[in-house]
Amino acid sequence: MAAFLRPGERQPGAFGVSFDADRGNAGTAVLHNPNARLALSDQRRRLPVFEHRREILYLVEHHAVTVIVGETGSGKTTQIPQYLLEAGWCASGRMVACTQPRRVAAMTVAARVAEETGGVLGREIGYAIRFEDVSTPDVTKIRFCTDGVLLREMLDDPLLTRYSVVMVDEAHERSMATDTLLGLLKKVLRRRPDLRLVISSATLEADKVAAFFDTATLRGKAAAAAGGLRRTPALLSVAGRCHDVQVHYLEQPAPDYVRAAVTAAADLHATGLPGDILMFLTGQDECEAAVRMLEEEARRGRRERASGLRLMPAALYAGLPAAAQLAALEPPPRGYRKVVAATNIAETSVTIPGVCYVIDCCYAKVKVYDPLSGMEALLAAPISRASAAQRAGRAGRTRPGHCLRLCTEAAFAELPAASVPEMQRAELAGTVLQLKALGVDNIMAFDWLAPPPAEAMVRALELLHALGALGDDARLTRPLGLRISELPLDPRLGAALLAAGRLGCAGDMATVAAMLCVQSVWFAGGGERRALEAAKEKFAVAEGDLVTYLNVWKAWEASGRSGRWAHRHLVNHRTMLRAADIRRQLLQHLWRLGIKPEEVEGSDDAPVRRALAAGLFHNAAQLAETTYESRDAAFAGTHVYRLLRSTGPGLPPRLRIGAASVLARTRPQWLVFYQVQLGAGGFHDMTDVAAIEPGWLPELAPHMFHYVRDAARG
Ligand code: CDP
Ligand code: MG
């Protein structure tokens, strides 16, 4: 394949793309960060937000709500909380909260700010993500946390009295938790005239958010008590200091964008031009596959001779253990060129220094919810042009850069301008339950930033009712609903855990739930697919993935939590350690609720599967056709499952067991699953599956399955 670009030349490359070769700089050592030599305090002063420091402090003092828009990298996240601290907003024991939609962002930003303030992470500057709190009561002044963690805090402290300022960061992402938080904060502001809200965003959609808060945030007495506080939100725009990024497109569509991305990276590497490469792919599998291919490239080393640099590939995705995520953000050693294969986690929330080239597949994995069938699935969908612009911007942080979009220019023009907020395309049960627990009884009338579809709300209420979390009056049940809402788990898993308590296997269920929280149990990186299959095979049971997780856990425990054991069985040791920590916390919750975390003796896993069915009955399915007549030969012989519950007037989803499942070959007649992914041929691929007995369902969810018992008999 032709070179992507060569030093000193302007030449069309493999995709008909040409780059302006870097003038005079070609072939020199990778320049990571021109600011690296500057003292941290000088770096701080050079950031675009610094010029607005006084203005920001003035606005926050005089407005209940301040909306700040600025390019990624302008210093919003790291600087504004520090300005607030310096200006005395953390006096008398109060804190500044800064929320992030992603946990990796909360961790890295906290570490950076701790470094800038010369402190130790976890003392004055801390962070909190689900299952991990690195902050110190009465000492921590700035607390970075995920928006989900702050929502959970509101259960104990609805008015967030520990905080003087809440900064809702990355608001442009419009995550479900961000939207929920903004809706609730609007209520809190009415009760707390002393609270300040800062909303920061990377795009100009911010005026929508500002308009949302513009309806006289403070009323009556509260406004009077607040003195001269302005009701209208302040809007401030911070000019970025980004370098030019030249955008390139393919001339022909690429059939396999992972391979196309790897080839483009390798070609680019061969030129020897300095600068790291960031590629955007959609998920863990793709990132790991790209890293494997790049490692292969590096082993062959042909292109390295030309470049004088060595390739250093790294993956970056949400399911990756924290330490590995942080490692992917570190600058590479001298003489290496880093290539980070990332999901849209790298779009705005984290800083990867030294990136000059972005390769964008123009897709992202998103949740899509079909309110008719009540099914939520993950789907790799084209991103919006706004997202693509953010991604391209990652190349222009330290100097002019290049972005290659792996689609044609014509296809790009067809992309939607902006993304749909998660609230309007995802499943709502968790959010609705939280709102109910916070006393928002009429969720239809809740002041939504963007209201979710009414159908989706009705489905969420139905599910919560079926789980027993809501009563016939649609209010939170006590103690069950309250308990489910207090567990830091998806309501379905929470219900399963509480059911396990009744069935004498809460300890086992806590294990399964913890393993589901960490996602990547198997060590995919570097390992071969066949070896991985063989490793899984050793723990696989006909009862499904969820019971298999339990076996992996037990064997790892029996080995004394040995890293060597994990390595030998291609189990991700760091993931297991994290699962162990999550499990420990779930057990604490159980003790607090007076539930003994019992484990089933011997190999009888029926109680655990029963408990799983008690939480996941909504996703119970039956093998419907053993072969599927398809005109497309690729799908002939597919085993199709159908959901057991009624799915309304639309076409019922056609389910099949996903390739990653240990049940891909055995196929039980009846099962429950935890997740689905929209796959090829319009199938819903089920992952994390457990075999069940159909007779359990009418017992566990009588109003949903009164007819199943007869069907099972017949
Ligand atoms: O939030 P925003 O995207 O506006 O910027 P930021 O995250 O506050 O980052 C400001 C600057 O701090 C970046 O341009 C980086 O140079 C630096 N930074 C860093 O070096 N390491 C981090 N973990 C975070 C920020
Ligand atoms: Mg930021």
GROMACS .gro file of C-alpha atoms and ligand atoms in nm, residues 33 35 40 43 47-49 70-81 100 105 107-113 115-116 167 169-170 200-202 329 348-353 394 397-398, ligand 1:
model
   71
   33ASN     CA    1   0.400   1.867   2.447
   35ASN     CA    2   0.460   2.310   2.716
   40LEU     CA    3   0.284   2.411   3.580
   43GLN     CA    4   0.107   2.641   3.179
   47LEU     CA    5  -0.470   2.841   2.895
   48PRO     CA    6  -0.750   3.033   2.719
   49VAL     CA    7  -0.977   3.034   3.025
   70GLY     CA    8  -1.510   2.658   2.527
   71GLU     CA    9  -1.315   2.427   2.303
   72THR     CA   10  -1.181   2.109   2.452
   73GLY     CA   11  -0.843   2.185   2.602
   74SER     CA   12  -0.914   2.546   2.688
   75GLY     CA   13  -0.889   2.468   3.059
   76LYS     CA   14  -1.253   2.454   3.171
   77THR     CA   15  -1.233   2.133   3.370
   78THR     CA   16  -0.897   2.174   3.535
   79GLN     CA   17  -0.899   2.550   3.593
   80ILE     CA   18  -1.248   2.669   3.683
   81PRO     CA   19  -1.274   2.457   4.001
  100GLN     CA   20  -1.802   1.420   3.449
  105ALA     CA   21  -1.222   1.173   3.308
  107MET     CA   22  -0.986   1.029   3.774
  108THR     CA   23  -0.741   1.186   3.532
  109VAL     CA   24  -0.862   1.539   3.582
  110ALA     CA   25  -0.848   1.505   3.960
  111ALA     CA   26  -0.492   1.375   3.933
  112ARG     CA   27  -0.395   1.665   3.710
  113VAL     CA   28  -0.547   1.925   3.942
  115GLU     CA   29  -0.053   1.796   4.065
  116GLU     CA   30  -0.118   2.159   3.971
  167MET     CA   31  -2.002   2.245   3.804
  169ASP     CA   32  -1.902   1.956   3.302
  170GLU     CA   33  -1.919   1.814   2.949
  200SER     CA   34  -1.961   2.384   3.092
  201SER     CA   35  -1.982   2.255   2.744
  202ALA     CA   36  -1.762   2.215   2.441
  329LEU     CA   37  -0.288   0.848   2.830
  348THR     CA   38  -1.384   1.531   2.469
  349SER     CA   39  -1.336   1.411   2.821
  350VAL     CA   40  -0.971   1.313   2.837
  351THR     CA   41  -0.649   1.478   2.726
  352ILE     CA   42  -0.406   1.265   2.531
  353PRO     CA   43  -0.100   1.486   2.492
  394ARG     CA   44  -0.810   1.624   1.914
  397ARG     CA   45  -0.398   2.047   2.051
  398THR     CA   46  -0.025   2.106   2.038
  715CDP     O1   47  -1.188   2.100   3.009
  715CDP     P1   48  -1.112   2.147   2.891
  715CDP     O2   49  -1.124   2.052   2.778
  715CDP     O3   50  -1.148   2.286   2.851
  715CDP     O4   51  -0.957   2.153   2.929
  715CDP     P2   52  -0.884   2.082   3.051
  715CDP     O5   53  -0.923   1.941   3.063
  715CDP     O6   54  -0.898   2.167   3.171
  715CDP     O7   55  -0.733   2.084   3.005
  715CDP     C1   56  -0.654   2.201   2.999
  715CDP     C2   57  -0.511   2.167   2.969
  715CDP     O8   58  -0.455   2.097   3.078
  715CDP     C3   59  -0.493   2.077   2.850
  715CDP     O9   60  -0.473   2.151   2.735
  715CDP     C4   61  -0.370   1.997   2.884
  715CDP    O10   62  -0.255   2.061   2.834
  715CDP     C5   63  -0.364   1.999   3.033
  715CDP     N1   64  -0.399   1.868   3.091
  715CDP     C6   65  -0.303   1.769   3.104
  715CDP    O11   66  -0.191   1.789   3.064
  715CDP     N2   67  -0.336   1.648   3.161
  715CDP     C7   68  -0.461   1.622   3.203
  715CDP     N3   69  -0.491   1.504   3.257
  715CDP     C8   70  -0.559   1.721   3.189
  715CDP     C9   71  -0.525   1.843   3.134
   0.00000   0.00000   0.00000
